[in-house]
Amino acid sequence: MGASSAAEEETIYTDLFLGPRSWNGRERNRLLLNTGRWPLIDVSAATGADDRRDGRGMAVSDFDHDGDVDFAVANYEAPASLWINRWGQARGWVAVRLEGRKVNRDAIGATLVAHVGEARMLRVVGAGHGYAGQNSLEQLFGLGDAARIDALEVRWPDGSRERFGPLAAGTRVRLVQGEGAAPEGGVEESQAGVPLVPPPEDFELPRWLWLAMIIPPLFLIGMATLTRKLGSGGAEPQAGPSEQPPA
């Protein structure tokens, strides 16, 4: 099973993609949309993300460097799939790569807290995600309509903390340990993370959901020869091997 969270539509909310959840391989993949309210909305069928292939490991990254999150899925006894996000490149984003000097160079284990107005977003640099997968070391923050990250607080793996910013929307930056400023007034331990609110005990994800909304397109590029356009109404095969989707 693979599972990853990402801001698919460049909002400040994090969506969730789930691969198959057992060993028989018959469960469909699921894409859950975060609107900022509980519960998450299952948009798997509406977007065509409920692929029939037996997905296992997966990883997320901005593969085409257009400011939104794409994801790759390793399928059992089938070619791997690359899902290209065409949800909403018009909105703001900032991509951050950390470089450790007194800690490991990739800053694995570091946490980042971005302040955008009154909102906060948390990212953690990890070495492995889900089953047999590793996401990009670059951390992507969706800003919605905001023009910048007002401040970015980094806690390095050795426990030291720095503050960077402001960071303008639409930029990719590398932040080096030791080149930031000390946090204003210090950062309390309770501020290092974002509180998680558990779902109600009787909550279950809906199996079917009718949506009165237009789902923007996603694209699935089979790493062998298959290209499919995904959007409202499911999948539509397209001719030609390995062709790129239109901008």
Tab-separated table of C-alpha atoms in Angstrom:
chain	number	residue	atom	x	y	z
A	1	MET	CA	0.000	0.000	0.000
A	2	GLY	CA	1.156	3.528	-0.748
A	3	ALA	CA	-0.270	6.729	0.699
A	4	SER	CA	0.824	10.328	0.297
A	5	SER	CA	-0.585	13.725	1.127
A	6	ALA	CA	-0.121	16.817	-1.012
A	7	ALA	CA	-1.778	20.085	-1.956
A	8	GLU	CA	-3.047	18.910	-5.344
A	9	GLU	CA	-4.824	22.160	-6.219
A	10	GLU	CA	-2.360	24.653	-4.711
A	11	THR	CA	-4.538	25.561	-1.749
A	12	ILE	CA	-3.244	25.663	1.809
A	13	TYR	CA	-5.087	22.398	2.471
A	14	THR	CA	-3.494	18.988	2.022
A	15	ASP	CA	-5.180	16.289	-0.065
A	16	LEU	CA	-4.579	12.552	0.277
A	17	PHE	CA	-3.922	9.808	-2.280
A	18	LEU	CA	-4.311	6.170	-1.197
A	19	GLY	CA	-3.063	3.160	-3.098
A	20	PRO	CA	-4.659	-0.285	-2.728
A	21	ARG	CA	-5.207	-1.263	0.884
A	22	SER	CA	-4.638	-5.051	0.932
A	23	TRP	CA	-2.827	-7.840	-0.851
A	24	ASN	CA	-5.504	-9.004	-3.296
A	25	GLY	CA	-5.019	-6.038	-5.633
A	26	ARG	CA	-8.712	-5.503	-6.405
A	27	GLU	CA	-9.217	-2.259	-4.516
A	28	ARG	CA	-9.185	0.966	-6.535
A	29	ASN	CA	-6.833	3.843	-5.771
A	30	ARG	CA	-8.486	6.762	-3.964
A	31	LEU	CA	-7.965	10.520	-4.167
A	32	LEU	CA	-9.426	12.515	-1.260
A	33	LEU	CA	-9.997	16.271	-1.594
A	34	ASN	CA	-9.441	18.511	1.434
A	35	THR	CA	-11.766	21.530	1.402
A	36	GLY	CA	-10.756	22.637	4.892
A	37	ARG	CA	-13.730	20.890	6.495
A	38	TRP	CA	-14.200	17.331	7.682
A	39	PRO	CA	-14.737	14.867	6.097
A	40	LEU	CA	-12.428	14.721	3.107
A	41	ILE	CA	-14.250	14.337	-0.225
A	42	ASP	CA	-13.642	11.218	-2.285
A	43	VAL	CA	-13.079	12.439	-5.868
A	44	SER	CA	-11.500	9.213	-7.130
A	45	ALA	CA	-14.192	8.285	-9.657
A	46	ALA	CA	-14.856	11.880	-10.719
A	47	THR	CA	-11.202	12.473	-11.631
A	48	GLY	CA	-10.452	9.003	-12.948
A	49	ALA	CA	-7.821	8.458	-10.258
A	50	ASP	CA	-9.380	5.096	-9.284
A	51	ASP	CA	-7.077	3.209	-11.620
A	52	ARG	CA	-7.716	-0.531	-12.036
A	53	ARG	CA	-4.045	-1.469	-11.889
A	54	ASP	CA	-2.624	-2.903	-8.669
A	55	GLY	CA	-0.671	0.078	-7.335
A	56	ARG	CA	1.913	-0.527	-4.614
A	57	GLY	CA	4.680	1.944	-3.768
A	58	MET	CA	4.291	5.603	-4.691
A	59	ALA	CA	6.089	8.939	-4.447
A	60	VAL	CA	5.038	12.570	-4.882
A	61	SER	CA	7.041	15.378	-6.445
A	62	ASP	CA	6.639	18.307	-8.804
A	63	PHE	CA	7.949	16.229	-11.700
A	64	ASP	CA	7.257	18.809	-14.415
A	65	HIS	CA	8.294	21.836	-12.298
A	66	ASP	CA	5.082	23.764	-12.814
A	67	GLY	CA	4.365	24.439	-9.141
A	68	ASP	CA	1.938	21.652	-8.270
A	69	VAL	CA	2.307	18.101	-7.001
A	70	ASP	CA	2.391	15.080	-9.323
A	71	PHE	CA	2.782	11.467	-8.250
A	72	ALA	CA	4.313	8.249	-9.502
A	73	VAL	CA	2.884	4.817	-8.695
A	74	ALA	CA	4.691	1.480	-8.942
A	75	ASN	CA	2.181	-1.140	-10.118
A	76	TYR	CA	2.370	-4.871	-9.454
A	77	GLU	CA	3.059	-6.832	-12.657
A	78	ALA	CA	2.380	-3.722	-14.762
A	79	PRO	CA	4.326	-0.650	-15.913
A	80	ALA	CA	4.716	2.207	-13.458
A	81	SER	CA	2.372	5.197	-13.807
A	82	LEU	CA	3.166	8.904	-13.693
A	83	TRP	CA	0.178	11.112	-12.822
A	84	ILE	CA	0.624	14.701	-14.011
A	85	ASN	CA	-1.414	17.302	-12.120
A	86	ARG	CA	-3.222	19.894	-14.246
A	87	TRP	CA	-5.434	21.142	-11.433
A	88	GLY	CA	-4.654	24.832	-11.071
A	89	GLN	CA	-1.264	26.281	-11.919
A	90	ALA	CA	-2.646	29.824	-11.692
A	91	ARG	CA	-2.468	29.782	-7.898
A	92	GLY	CA	0.546	30.598	-5.761
A	93	TRP	CA	3.198	28.195	-4.523
A	94	VAL	CA	6.706	28.117	-3.080
A	95	ALA	CA	9.137	25.189	-3.389
A	96	VAL	CA	11.794	24.820	-0.683
A	97	ARG	CA	14.877	22.598	-0.563
A	98	LEU	CA	16.876	22.503	2.669
A	99	GLU	CA	20.654	22.047	2.849
A	100	GLY	CA	22.207	20.979	6.134
A	101	ARG	CA	25.688	22.059	7.178
A	102	LYS	CA	25.951	20.786	10.761
A	103	VAL	CA	23.468	17.978	10.089
A	104	ASN	CA	23.021	15.605	7.141
A	105	ARG	CA	23.158	17.488	3.850
A	106	ASP	CA	19.597	16.564	2.835
A	107	ALA	CA	18.266	17.759	6.220
A	108	ILE	CA	16.300	14.536	6.693
A	109	GLY	CA	14.361	14.876	9.925
A	110	ALA	CA	13.892	18.647	9.652
A	111	THR	CA	10.469	20.258	10.080
A	112	LEU	CA	9.244	23.384	8.294
A	113	VAL	CA	6.368	25.586	9.443
A	114	ALA	CA	5.202	28.165	6.884
A	115	HIS	CA	3.218	31.201	8.055
A	116	VAL	CA	0.813	32.514	5.405
A	117	GLY	CA	-1.388	35.167	6.948
A	118	GLU	CA	-3.164	33.456	9.834
A	119	ALA	CA	-2.615	29.980	8.394
A	120	ARG	CA	0.212	27.577	9.156
A	121	MET	CA	1.473	24.670	7.088
A	122	LEU	CA	3.751	21.902	8.320
A	123	ARG	CA	6.185	19.841	6.265
A	124	VAL	CA	8.632	17.163	7.413
A	125	VAL	CA	11.681	16.097	5.390
A	126	GLY	CA	11.675	12.297	5.357
A	127	ALA	CA	13.742	9.445	3.936
A	128	GLY	CA	10.815	7.108	3.262
A	129	HIS	CA	7.064	7.422	2.767
A	130	GLY	CA	4.517	4.630	2.766
A	131	TYR	CA	5.315	1.237	1.278
A	132	ALA	CA	8.583	1.141	-0.698
A	133	GLY	CA	8.441	4.820	-1.632
A	134	GLN	CA	10.248	8.091	-1.021
A	135	ASN	CA	8.884	11.516	-1.858
A	136	SER	CA	10.942	14.385	-3.199
A	137	LEU	CA	13.201	16.158	-0.714
A	138	GLU	CA	11.842	19.435	-2.085
A	139	GLN	CA	8.941	20.723	0.015
A	140	LEU	CA	6.105	22.344	-1.942
A	141	PHE	CA	3.729	24.794	-0.253
A	142	GLY	CA	0.454	25.704	-1.976
A	143	LEU	CA	-0.471	29.316	-1.197
A	144	GLY	CA	-3.902	29.688	-2.772
A	145	ASP	CA	-4.337	33.391	-3.528
A	146	ALA	CA	-1.583	34.537	-1.136
A	147	ALA	CA	1.372	36.396	-2.641
A	148	ARG	CA	4.057	34.995	-0.343
A	149	ILE	CA	5.085	32.978	2.677
A	150	ASP	CA	5.425	35.599	5.385
A	151	ALA	CA	7.882	33.544	7.421
A	152	LEU	CA	9.255	30.013	7.290
A	153	GLU	CA	10.495	28.473	10.529
A	154	VAL	CA	12.887	25.543	10.176
A	155	ARG	CA	13.793	23.136	12.932
A	156	TRP	CA	16.914	21.254	11.882
A	157	PRO	CA	17.545	17.634	12.934
A	158	ASP	CA	20.005	18.762	15.637
A	159	GLY	CA	17.261	20.833	17.314
A	160	SER	CA	18.499	24.259	16.192
A	161	ARG	CA	15.937	26.649	14.716
A	162	GLU	CA	16.035	29.409	12.120
A	163	ARG	CA	13.602	31.765	10.461
A	164	PHE	CA	13.604	32.559	6.737
A	165	GLY	CA	11.494	34.823	4.596
A	166	PRO	CA	9.436	36.393	3.318
A	167	LEU	CA	9.405	34.073	0.294
A	168	ALA	CA	7.597	35.271	-2.832
A	169	ALA	CA	5.044	33.047	-4.578
A	170	GLY	CA	6.212	31.263	-7.709
A	171	THR	CA	9.798	30.733	-6.540
A	172	ARG	CA	12.044	27.759	-5.852
A	173	VAL	CA	14.556	28.398	-3.078
A	174	ARG	CA	17.387	26.553	-1.344
A	175	LEU	CA	17.712	27.381	2.349
A	176	VAL	CA	21.095	26.640	3.910
A	177	GLN	CA	21.550	25.914	7.592
A	178	GLY	CA	23.193	28.844	9.342
A	179	GLU	CA	22.056	31.491	6.836
A	180	GLY	CA	18.677	32.232	8.442
A	181	ALA	CA	17.767	34.486	11.341
A	182	ALA	CA	17.044	33.444	14.901
A	183	PRO	CA	13.286	32.995	15.484
A	184	GLU	CA	11.684	36.152	16.832
A	185	GLY	CA	11.123	35.632	20.538
A	186	GLY	CA	12.143	31.986	20.179
A	187	VAL	CA	9.939	29.113	19.134
A	188	GLU	CA	8.209	27.166	21.860
A	189	GLU	CA	8.061	23.395	21.537
A	190	SER	CA	4.274	23.599	21.264
A	191	GLN	CA	4.610	25.801	18.178
A	192	ALA	CA	6.793	23.376	16.257
A	193	GLY	CA	3.850	21.380	14.928
A	194	VAL	CA	0.264	21.784	13.853
A	195	PRO	CA	-2.365	20.157	16.094
A	196	LEU	CA	-4.216	17.212	14.576
A	197	VAL	CA	-7.939	16.898	15.168
A	198	PRO	CA	-9.054	13.242	15.132
A	199	PRO	CA	-12.181	12.322	13.153
A	200	PRO	CA	-15.369	11.287	14.959
A	201	GLU	CA	-15.368	7.688	16.176
A	202	ASP	CA	-18.272	6.737	13.910
A	203	PHE	CA	-16.782	8.343	10.778
A	204	GLU	CA	-16.476	6.276	7.593
A	205	LEU	CA	-15.277	7.385	4.172
A	206	PRO	CA	-18.171	7.458	1.681
A	207	ARG	CA	-18.089	4.788	-1.011
A	208	TRP	CA	-20.116	6.921	-3.433
A	209	LEU	CA	-20.449	10.666	-3.657
A	210	TRP	CA	-22.295	12.794	-6.212
A	211	LEU	CA	-20.463	16.066	-6.776
A	212	ALA	CA	-22.131	19.212	-8.074
A	213	MET	CA	-18.805	20.602	-9.221
A	214	ILE	CA	-16.491	20.552	-12.218
A	215	ILE	CA	-13.357	18.504	-11.610
A	216	PRO	CA	-10.328	19.972	-13.429
A	217	PRO	CA	-8.308	17.491	-15.483
A	218	LEU	CA	-5.459	15.267	-14.385
A	219	PHE	CA	-3.263	13.365	-16.804
A	220	LEU	CA	-1.933	9.826	-16.480
A	221	ILE	CA	1.219	9.049	-18.391
A	222	GLY	CA	2.088	5.346	-18.497
A	223	MET	CA	5.864	5.108	-18.306
A	224	ALA	CA	5.845	2.512	-21.092
A	225	THR	CA	3.472	3.582	-23.896
A	226	LEU	CA	0.113	4.593	-22.472
A	227	THR	CA	-1.141	8.154	-22.209
A	228	ARG	CA	-4.594	8.924	-20.817
A	229	LYS	CA	-6.399	12.157	-20.161
A	230	LEU	CA	-8.280	12.129	-16.883
A	231	GLY	CA	-11.055	14.478	-15.815
A	232	SER	CA	-14.802	14.677	-15.304
A	233	GLY	CA	-16.441	11.540	-16.631
A	234	GLY	CA	-13.446	9.212	-16.300
A	235	ALA	CA	-10.617	8.242	-18.621
A	236	GLU	CA	-10.301	8.946	-22.302
A	237	PRO	CA	-7.540	7.066	-24.190
A	238	GLN	CA	-5.337	9.184	-26.409
A	239	ALA	CA	-3.197	8.118	-29.342
A	240	GLY	CA	0.548	8.166	-29.387
A	241	PRO	CA	3.182	6.779	-27.001
A	242	SER	CA	4.706	8.977	-24.300
A	243	GLU	CA	3.193	12.188	-25.621
A	244	GLN	CA	3.010	15.180	-23.326
A	245	PRO	CA	-0.387	16.612	-22.316
A	246	PRO	CA	-1.222	20.141	-23.488
A	247	ALA	CA	-0.385	23.035	-21.191
